[in-house]
Amino acid sequence: AQTVTQSQPEMSVQEAETVTLSCTYDTSESDYYLFWYKQPPSRQMILVIRQEAYKQQNATENRFSVNFQKAAKSFSLKISDSQLGDAAMYFCAYRSPYGGSQGNLIFGKGTKLSVKP
Amino acid sequence: DGGITQSPKYLFRKEGQNVTLSCEQNLNHDAMYWYRQDPGQGLRLIYYSQIVNDFQKGDIAEGYSVSREKKESFPLTVTSAQKNPTAFYLCASSMTSAGNTIYFGEGSWLTVV
């Protein structure tokens, strides 16, 4: 069974600085999808970024980028020019390419990010 | 606007009552999901549905029931058999049950009084 581990329960960053959130996963599959979701105080889960395992190029979305290391099974999220609105809980998630119960999202336990003004 | 709508946002339940949380999506997604989140915890899957008129139990289905009579609707009933229902509930959907991004609604808070 696949697992996702976020080893940093809490992180803090100064406004306008850069922060990296860590995520590792375990799988025997060669093809899969990885996601970072943001959960602000409103509790809605918002997609931040998505990475397909077959793509070597790291995904980017404006100030958000990932460092995907397939061999190391590592998927870290880098937030550049941090803003106060980035303060939230961040969840790393894994999804198999197969349907049924195998295709359900597997979440890490989350990293709480604080942004200091 | 396209999206996933959950209602109500806040719900209070008395002991022994069944309550139903609504989830509607206009994204034309085939797959829909219900998750439960307890304070300071990650998400746990309650039920999922890959297609209309079909649904499967997730990791914590006991005390819950669902139906999928329409593609756009996936209501969750929290029954009196659920011993600790106070939690935040998130509905989600995706194009298929395999690989596509899963999108979430805004969630519903359920409190037992």
PDB file of C-alpha atoms in Angstrom:
ATOM      1  CA  ALA A   1       0.000   0.000   0.000  1.00  0.00           C
ATOM      2  CA  GLN A   2       1.101   3.505  -0.745  1.00  0.00           C
ATOM      3  CA  THR A   3       1.987   5.920   2.032  1.00  0.00           C
ATOM      4  CA  VAL A   4       2.701   9.642   2.149  1.00  0.00           C
ATOM      5  CA  THR A   5       4.855  11.228   4.837  1.00  0.00           C
ATOM      6  CA  GLN A   6       5.192  14.890   5.713  1.00  0.00           C
ATOM      7  CA  SER A   7       7.899  15.136   8.331  1.00  0.00           C
ATOM      8  CA  GLN A   8       7.401  18.808   9.223  1.00  0.00           C
ATOM      9  CA  PRO A   9       4.256  19.343  11.321  1.00  0.00           C
ATOM     10  CA  GLU A  10       4.860  23.108  11.366  1.00  0.00           C
ATOM     11  CA  MET A  11       6.954  25.573   9.399  1.00  0.00           C
ATOM     12  CA  SER A  12       7.393  29.323   9.564  1.00  0.00           C
ATOM     13  CA  VAL A  13       8.583  31.816   6.954  1.00  0.00           C
ATOM     14  CA  GLN A  14       9.099  35.539   6.810  1.00  0.00           C
ATOM     15  CA  GLU A  15       6.957  37.442   4.350  1.00  0.00           C
ATOM     16  CA  ALA A  16       8.660  37.727   0.927  1.00  0.00           C
ATOM     17  CA  GLU A  17      11.061  34.875   1.748  1.00  0.00           C
ATOM     18  CA  THR A  18      11.149  31.355   0.302  1.00  0.00           C
ATOM     19  CA  VAL A  19      10.121  28.195   2.106  1.00  0.00           C
ATOM     20  CA  THR A  20      10.233  24.520   1.157  1.00  0.00           C
ATOM     21  CA  LEU A  21       7.819  21.910   2.476  1.00  0.00           C
ATOM     22  CA  SER A  22       8.904  18.286   2.380  1.00  0.00           C
ATOM     23  CA  CYS A  23       6.996  15.209   1.300  1.00  0.00           C
ATOM     24  CA  THR A  24       8.108  11.651   0.745  1.00  0.00           C
ATOM     25  CA  TYR A  25       6.032   8.743  -0.439  1.00  0.00           C
ATOM     26  CA  ASP A  26       6.296   5.028  -0.837  1.00  0.00           C
ATOM     27  CA  THR A  27       4.921   3.112  -3.804  1.00  0.00           C
ATOM     28  CA  SER A  28       5.729   0.187  -6.035  1.00  0.00           C
ATOM     29  CA  GLU A  29       3.922   1.760  -8.990  1.00  0.00           C
ATOM     30  CA  SER A  30       5.886   3.373 -11.790  1.00  0.00           C
ATOM     31  CA  ASP A  31       3.128   5.722 -12.898  1.00  0.00           C
ATOM     32  CA  TYR A  32       1.169   7.914 -10.512  1.00  0.00           C
ATOM     33  CA  TYR A  33       0.154  11.477  -9.677  1.00  0.00           C
ATOM     34  CA  LEU A  34       1.241  13.749  -6.861  1.00  0.00           C
ATOM     35  CA  PHE A  35      -0.534  16.810  -5.538  1.00  0.00           C
ATOM     36  CA  TRP A  36      -0.135  19.625  -3.070  1.00  0.00           C
ATOM     37  CA  TYR A  37      -3.330  20.968  -1.544  1.00  0.00           C
ATOM     38  CA  LYS A  38      -3.674  24.072   0.591  1.00  0.00           C
ATOM     39  CA  GLN A  39      -6.222  24.289   3.404  1.00  0.00           C
ATOM     40  CA  PRO A  40      -6.590  27.843   4.758  1.00  0.00           C
ATOM     41  CA  PRO A  41      -8.533  28.628   7.947  1.00  0.00           C
ATOM     42  CA  SER A  42     -11.767  28.439   5.922  1.00  0.00           C
ATOM     43  CA  ARG A  43     -10.999  24.689   5.662  1.00  0.00           C
ATOM     44  CA  GLN A  44     -11.659  24.421   1.929  1.00  0.00           C
ATOM     45  CA  MET A  45      -9.097  22.199   0.195  1.00  0.00           C
ATOM     46  CA  ILE A  46      -7.538  24.092  -2.696  1.00  0.00           C
ATOM     47  CA  LEU A  47      -5.337  22.487  -5.334  1.00  0.00           C
ATOM     48  CA  VAL A  48      -1.923  24.148  -5.432  1.00  0.00           C
ATOM     49  CA  ILE A  49      -0.008  22.038  -7.917  1.00  0.00           C
ATOM     50  CA  ARG A  50      -0.033  18.662  -9.644  1.00  0.00           C
ATOM     51  CA  GLN A  51       2.797  16.468 -10.940  1.00  0.00           C
ATOM     52  CA  GLU A  52       2.579  13.450 -13.219  1.00  0.00           C
ATOM     53  CA  ALA A  53       5.266  10.896 -12.409  1.00  0.00           C
ATOM     54  CA  TYR A  54       6.061  10.246 -16.056  1.00  0.00           C
ATOM     55  CA  LYS A  55       7.040  13.885 -16.549  1.00  0.00           C
ATOM     56  CA  GLN A  56      10.624  14.696 -15.665  1.00  0.00           C
ATOM     57  CA  GLN A  57      10.009  18.422 -15.678  1.00  0.00           C
ATOM     58  CA  ASN A  58       9.024  19.871 -12.329  1.00  0.00           C
ATOM     59  CA  ALA A  59       5.600  21.499 -12.228  1.00  0.00           C
ATOM     60  CA  THR A  60       5.289  25.212 -11.508  1.00  0.00           C
ATOM     61  CA  GLU A  61       2.326  27.479 -10.818  1.00  0.00           C
ATOM     62  CA  ASN A  62       3.324  31.105 -10.390  1.00  0.00           C
ATOM     63  CA  ARG A  63       5.136  31.334  -7.014  1.00  0.00           C
ATOM     64  CA  PHE A  64       4.711  27.614  -6.335  1.00  0.00           C
ATOM     65  CA  SER A  65       7.056  24.980  -7.700  1.00  0.00           C
ATOM     66  CA  VAL A  66       7.962  21.420  -6.865  1.00  0.00           C
ATOM     67  CA  ASN A  67      11.151  19.435  -6.715  1.00  0.00           C
ATOM     68  CA  PHE A  68      10.152  15.978  -7.869  1.00  0.00           C
ATOM     69  CA  GLN A  69      12.792  13.319  -7.314  1.00  0.00           C
ATOM     70  CA  LYS A  70      11.258  10.064  -8.545  1.00  0.00           C
ATOM     71  CA  ALA A  71      14.119   7.781  -7.580  1.00  0.00           C
ATOM     72  CA  ALA A  72      14.196   9.218  -4.071  1.00  0.00           C
ATOM     73  CA  LYS A  73      10.373   9.270  -3.903  1.00  0.00           C
ATOM     74  CA  SER A  74      10.478  12.874  -2.809  1.00  0.00           C
ATOM     75  CA  PHE A  75       8.060  15.667  -3.748  1.00  0.00           C
ATOM     76  CA  SER A  76       8.821  18.967  -2.031  1.00  0.00           C
ATOM     77  CA  LEU A  77       6.906  22.226  -2.496  1.00  0.00           C
ATOM     78  CA  LYS A  78       8.733  25.527  -2.777  1.00  0.00           C
ATOM     79  CA  ILE A  79       6.865  28.755  -2.143  1.00  0.00           C
ATOM     80  CA  SER A  80       8.699  31.853  -3.350  1.00  0.00           C
ATOM     81  CA  ASP A  81       8.002  35.430  -2.266  1.00  0.00           C
ATOM     82  CA  SER A  82       5.778  34.192   0.567  1.00  0.00           C
ATOM     83  CA  GLN A  83       2.628  36.199   1.231  1.00  0.00           C
ATOM     84  CA  LEU A  84       0.425  36.434   4.301  1.00  0.00           C
ATOM     85  CA  GLY A  85      -2.305  34.642   2.358  1.00  0.00           C
ATOM     86  CA  ASP A  86      -0.058  31.596   2.008  1.00  0.00           C
ATOM     87  CA  ALA A  87      -0.534  30.799   5.691  1.00  0.00           C
ATOM     88  CA  ALA A  88      -2.408  27.507   5.747  1.00  0.00           C
ATOM     89  CA  MET A  89      -2.187  23.780   6.232  1.00  0.00           C
ATOM     90  CA  TYR A  90      -0.513  22.111   3.269  1.00  0.00           C
ATOM     91  CA  PHE A  91      -1.210  18.508   2.374  1.00  0.00           C
ATOM     92  CA  CYS A  92       0.798  16.310   0.058  1.00  0.00           C
ATOM     93  CA  ALA A  93      -1.247  13.623  -1.702  1.00  0.00           C
ATOM     94  CA  TYR A  94      -0.672  10.609  -3.935  1.00  0.00           C
ATOM     95  CA  ARG A  95      -3.039   9.153  -6.484  1.00  0.00           C
ATOM     96  CA  SER A  96      -2.694   5.927  -8.452  1.00  0.00           C
ATOM     97  CA  PRO A  97      -3.562   5.987 -12.173  1.00  0.00           C
ATOM     98  CA  TYR A  98      -5.893   3.045 -11.664  1.00  0.00           C
ATOM     99  CA  GLY A  99      -9.581   3.214 -10.899  1.00  0.00           C
ATOM    100  CA  GLY A 100     -11.565   1.884  -8.000  1.00  0.00           C
ATOM    101  CA  SER A 101     -10.205   2.006  -4.497  1.00  0.00           C
ATOM    102  CA  GLN A 102      -6.660   2.134  -5.886  1.00  0.00           C
ATOM    103  CA  GLY A 103      -7.399   5.496  -7.420  1.00  0.00           C
ATOM    104  CA  ASN A 104      -8.315   7.253  -4.195  1.00  0.00           C
ATOM    105  CA  LEU A 105      -6.182  10.064  -2.840  1.00  0.00           C
ATOM    106  CA  ILE A 106      -3.723   9.177  -0.092  1.00  0.00           C
ATOM    107  CA  PHE A 107      -2.884  12.160   2.086  1.00  0.00           C
ATOM    108  CA  GLY A 108       0.010  13.025   4.320  1.00  0.00           C
ATOM    109  CA  LYS A 109      -0.763  14.435   7.755  1.00  0.00           C
ATOM    110  CA  GLY A 110      -0.067  17.990   6.685  1.00  0.00           C
ATOM    111  CA  THR A 111       2.334  20.842   7.413  1.00  0.00           C
ATOM    112  CA  LYS A 112       1.058  23.999   9.048  1.00  0.00           C
ATOM    113  CA  LEU A 113       2.733  27.027   7.465  1.00  0.00           C
ATOM    114  CA  SER A 114       2.835  30.358   9.279  1.00  0.00           C
ATOM    115  CA  VAL A 115       3.888  33.563   7.503  1.00  0.00           C
ATOM    116  CA  LYS A 116       5.376  36.335   9.623  1.00  0.00           C
ATOM    117  CA  PRO A 117       4.914  39.960   8.497  1.00  0.00           C
TER     118      PRO A 117
ATOM    119  CA  ASP B   1     -20.041  29.266 -11.808  1.00  0.00           C
ATOM    120  CA  GLY B   2     -18.763  25.706 -12.023  1.00  0.00           C
ATOM    121  CA  GLY B   3     -17.934  23.933  -8.835  1.00  0.00           C
ATOM    122  CA  ILE B   4     -18.949  21.759  -5.943  1.00  0.00           C
ATOM    123  CA  THR B   5     -21.588  23.034  -3.547  1.00  0.00           C
ATOM    124  CA  GLN B   6     -22.023  21.617  -0.082  1.00  0.00           C
ATOM    125  CA  SER B   7     -24.857  22.461   2.277  1.00  0.00           C
ATOM    126  CA  PRO B   8     -25.413  23.276   4.983  1.00  0.00           C
ATOM    127  CA  LYS B   9     -22.164  24.875   6.037  1.00  0.00           C
ATOM    128  CA  TYR B  10     -22.948  24.276   9.716  1.00  0.00           C
ATOM    129  CA  LEU B  11     -25.227  21.586  11.099  1.00  0.00           C
ATOM    130  CA  PHE B  12     -26.120  20.555  14.621  1.00  0.00           C
ATOM    131  CA  ARG B  13     -27.399  17.099  15.391  1.00  0.00           C
ATOM    132  CA  LYS B  14     -29.063  15.763  18.475  1.00  0.00           C
ATOM    133  CA  GLU B  15     -28.147  12.371  19.814  1.00  0.00           C
ATOM    134  CA  GLY B  16     -30.030   9.620  17.956  1.00  0.00           C
ATOM    135  CA  GLN B  17     -30.851  11.711  14.903  1.00  0.00           C
ATOM    136  CA  ASN B  18     -29.915  11.045  11.301  1.00  0.00           C
ATOM    137  CA  VAL B  19     -28.722  14.038   9.292  1.00  0.00           C
ATOM    138  CA  THR B  20     -27.997  14.438   5.597  1.00  0.00           C
ATOM    139  CA  LEU B  21     -25.261  16.549   4.070  1.00  0.00           C
ATOM    140  CA  SER B  22     -25.839  17.698   0.528  1.00  0.00           C
ATOM    141  CA  CYS B  23     -23.216  17.718  -2.225  1.00  0.00           C
ATOM    142  CA  GLU B  24     -23.931  18.952  -5.755  1.00  0.00           C
ATOM    143  CA  GLN B  25     -21.453  19.422  -8.609  1.00  0.00           C
ATOM    144  CA  ASN B  26     -21.918  20.973 -12.038  1.00  0.00           C
ATOM    145  CA  LEU B  27     -18.521  19.953 -13.380  1.00  0.00           C
ATOM    146  CA  ASN B  28     -19.911  16.894 -15.192  1.00  0.00           C
ATOM    147  CA  HIS B  29     -17.572  14.716 -13.154  1.00  0.00           C
ATOM    148  CA  ASP B  30     -18.190  10.982 -13.000  1.00  0.00           C
ATOM    149  CA  ALA B  31     -16.544  10.293  -9.650  1.00  0.00           C
ATOM    150  CA  MET B  32     -17.536  11.761  -6.298  1.00  0.00           C
ATOM    151  CA  TYR B  33     -16.158  11.325  -2.792  1.00  0.00           C
ATOM    152  CA  TRP B  34     -16.874  12.047   0.860  1.00  0.00           C
ATOM    153  CA  TYR B  35     -14.072  12.696   3.332  1.00  0.00           C
ATOM    154  CA  ARG B  36     -14.047  13.295   7.054  1.00  0.00           C
ATOM    155  CA  GLN B  37     -11.512  15.540   8.779  1.00  0.00           C
ATOM    156  CA  ASP B  38     -11.065  15.694  12.545  1.00  0.00           C
ATOM    157  CA  PRO B  39      -9.272  18.642  14.184  1.00  0.00           C
ATOM    158  CA  GLY B  40      -5.543  18.585  13.467  1.00  0.00           C
ATOM    159  CA  GLN B  41      -5.889  15.489  11.321  1.00  0.00           C
ATOM    160  CA  GLY B  42      -5.700  14.616   7.664  1.00  0.00           C
ATOM    161  CA  LEU B  43      -8.581  13.416   5.520  1.00  0.00           C
ATOM    162  CA  ARG B  44     -10.146   9.990   5.727  1.00  0.00           C
ATOM    163  CA  LEU B  45     -12.319   8.552   2.972  1.00  0.00           C
ATOM    164  CA  ILE B  46     -15.874   7.632   3.921  1.00  0.00           C
ATOM    165  CA  TYR B  47     -17.496   6.625   0.616  1.00  0.00           C
ATOM    166  CA  TYR B  48     -16.804   7.094  -3.064  1.00  0.00           C
ATOM    167  CA  SER B  49     -18.778   6.684  -6.251  1.00  0.00           C
ATOM    168  CA  GLN B  50     -17.233   6.085  -9.659  1.00  0.00           C
ATOM    169  CA  ILE B  51     -20.475   6.315 -11.596  1.00  0.00           C
ATOM    170  CA  VAL B  52     -24.182   6.903 -11.134  1.00  0.00           C
ATOM    171  CA  ASN B  53     -26.017   4.211  -9.152  1.00  0.00           C
ATOM    172  CA  ASP B  54     -22.773   2.776  -7.848  1.00  0.00           C
ATOM    173  CA  PHE B  55     -20.787   3.538  -4.695  1.00  0.00           C
ATOM    174  CA  GLN B  56     -18.169   1.858  -2.556  1.00  0.00           C
ATOM    175  CA  LYS B  57     -17.148   2.012   1.087  1.00  0.00           C
ATOM    176  CA  GLY B  58     -14.002   3.863   1.993  1.00  0.00           C
ATOM    177  CA  ASP B  59     -11.870   3.490   5.082  1.00  0.00           C
ATOM    178  CA  ILE B  60     -14.428   4.670   7.658  1.00  0.00           C
ATOM    179  CA  ALA B  61     -17.892   3.890   6.229  1.00  0.00           C
ATOM    180  CA  GLU B  62     -19.486   2.566   9.429  1.00  0.00           C
ATOM    181  CA  GLY B  63     -22.345   4.774  10.573  1.00  0.00           C
ATOM    182  CA  TYR B  64     -22.671   6.532   7.222  1.00  0.00           C
ATOM    183  CA  SER B  65     -24.746   5.965   4.103  1.00  0.00           C
ATOM    184  CA  VAL B  66     -24.807   7.510   0.627  1.00  0.00           C
ATOM    185  CA  SER B  67     -26.766   7.423  -2.599  1.00  0.00           C
ATOM    186  CA  ARG B  68     -25.877   8.331  -6.180  1.00  0.00           C
ATOM    187  CA  GLU B  69     -29.116   8.572  -8.110  1.00  0.00           C
ATOM    188  CA  LYS B  70     -27.967  11.506 -10.217  1.00  0.00           C
ATOM    189  CA  LYS B  71     -24.568  12.260 -11.674  1.00  0.00           C
ATOM    190  CA  GLU B  72     -24.407  15.667 -10.060  1.00  0.00           C
ATOM    191  CA  SER B  73     -25.538  14.690  -6.558  1.00  0.00           C
ATOM    192  CA  PHE B  74     -23.933  12.574  -3.825  1.00  0.00           C
ATOM    193  CA  PRO B  75     -25.628  13.130  -0.452  1.00  0.00           C
ATOM    194  CA  LEU B  76     -24.143  11.736   2.741  1.00  0.00           C
ATOM    195  CA  THR B  77     -26.337  10.608   5.649  1.00  0.00           C
ATOM    196  CA  VAL B  78     -24.760  10.463   9.076  1.00  0.00           C
ATOM    197  CA  THR B  79     -26.798   7.930  10.983  1.00  0.00           C
ATOM    198  CA  SER B  80     -27.312   7.490  14.701  1.00  0.00           C
ATOM    199  CA  ALA B  81     -24.977   4.507  14.463  1.00  0.00           C
ATOM    200  CA  GLN B  82     -22.051   6.868  13.970  1.00  0.00           C
ATOM    201  CA  LYS B  83     -20.828   7.246  17.544  1.00  0.00           C
ATOM    202  CA  ASN B  84     -18.588  10.235  17.100  1.00  0.00           C
ATOM    203  CA  PRO B  85     -19.903  12.272  14.177  1.00  0.00           C
ATOM    204  CA  THR B  86     -18.614  15.692  15.192  1.00  0.00           C
ATOM    205  CA  ALA B  87     -16.180  16.597  12.408  1.00  0.00           C
ATOM    206  CA  PHE B  88     -15.619  18.570   9.229  1.00  0.00           C
ATOM    207  CA  TYR B  89     -16.941  16.835   6.099  1.00  0.00           C
ATOM    208  CA  LEU B  90     -15.596  17.455   2.615  1.00  0.00           C
ATOM    209  CA  CYS B  91     -17.204  16.400  -0.628  1.00  0.00           C
ATOM    210  CA  ALA B  92     -15.048  16.081  -3.739  1.00  0.00           C
ATOM    211  CA  SER B  93     -15.270  15.077  -7.375  1.00  0.00           C
ATOM    212  CA  SER B  94     -13.080  14.186 -10.351  1.00  0.00           C
ATOM    213  CA  MET B  95     -13.483  13.420 -14.043  1.00  0.00           C
ATOM    214  CA  THR B  96     -12.824   9.742 -13.457  1.00  0.00           C
ATOM    215  CA  SER B  97     -11.758   7.629 -10.551  1.00  0.00           C
ATOM    216  CA  ALA B  98      -8.275   7.217 -11.987  1.00  0.00           C
ATOM    217  CA  GLY B  99      -5.551   9.807 -11.956  1.00  0.00           C
ATOM    218  CA  ASN B 100      -7.497  12.999 -12.601  1.00  0.00           C
ATOM    219  CA  THR B 101      -7.295  15.827 -10.153  1.00  0.00           C
ATOM    220  CA  ILE B 102      -9.815  15.679  -7.315  1.00  0.00           C
ATOM    221  CA  TYR B 103     -11.536  18.973  -6.529  1.00  0.00           C
ATOM    222  CA  PHE B 104     -13.176  19.786  -3.215  1.00  0.00           C
ATOM    223  CA  GLY B 105     -16.232  21.636  -2.004  1.00  0.00           C
ATOM    224  CA  GLU B 106     -16.124  24.142   0.831  1.00  0.00           C
ATOM    225  CA  GLY B 107     -17.042  21.599   3.472  1.00  0.00           C
ATOM    226  CA  SER B 108     -19.681  21.176   6.159  1.00  0.00           C
ATOM    227  CA  TRP B 109     -19.247  21.311   9.916  1.00  0.00           C
ATOM    228  CA  LEU B 110     -21.324  18.793  11.865  1.00  0.00           C
ATOM    229  CA  THR B 111     -21.631  19.105  15.625  1.00  0.00           C
ATOM    230  CA  VAL B 112     -23.504  16.787  17.962  1.00  0.00           C
ATOM    231  CA  VAL B 113     -25.346  18.596  20.749  1.00  0.00           C
TER     232      VAL B 113
END
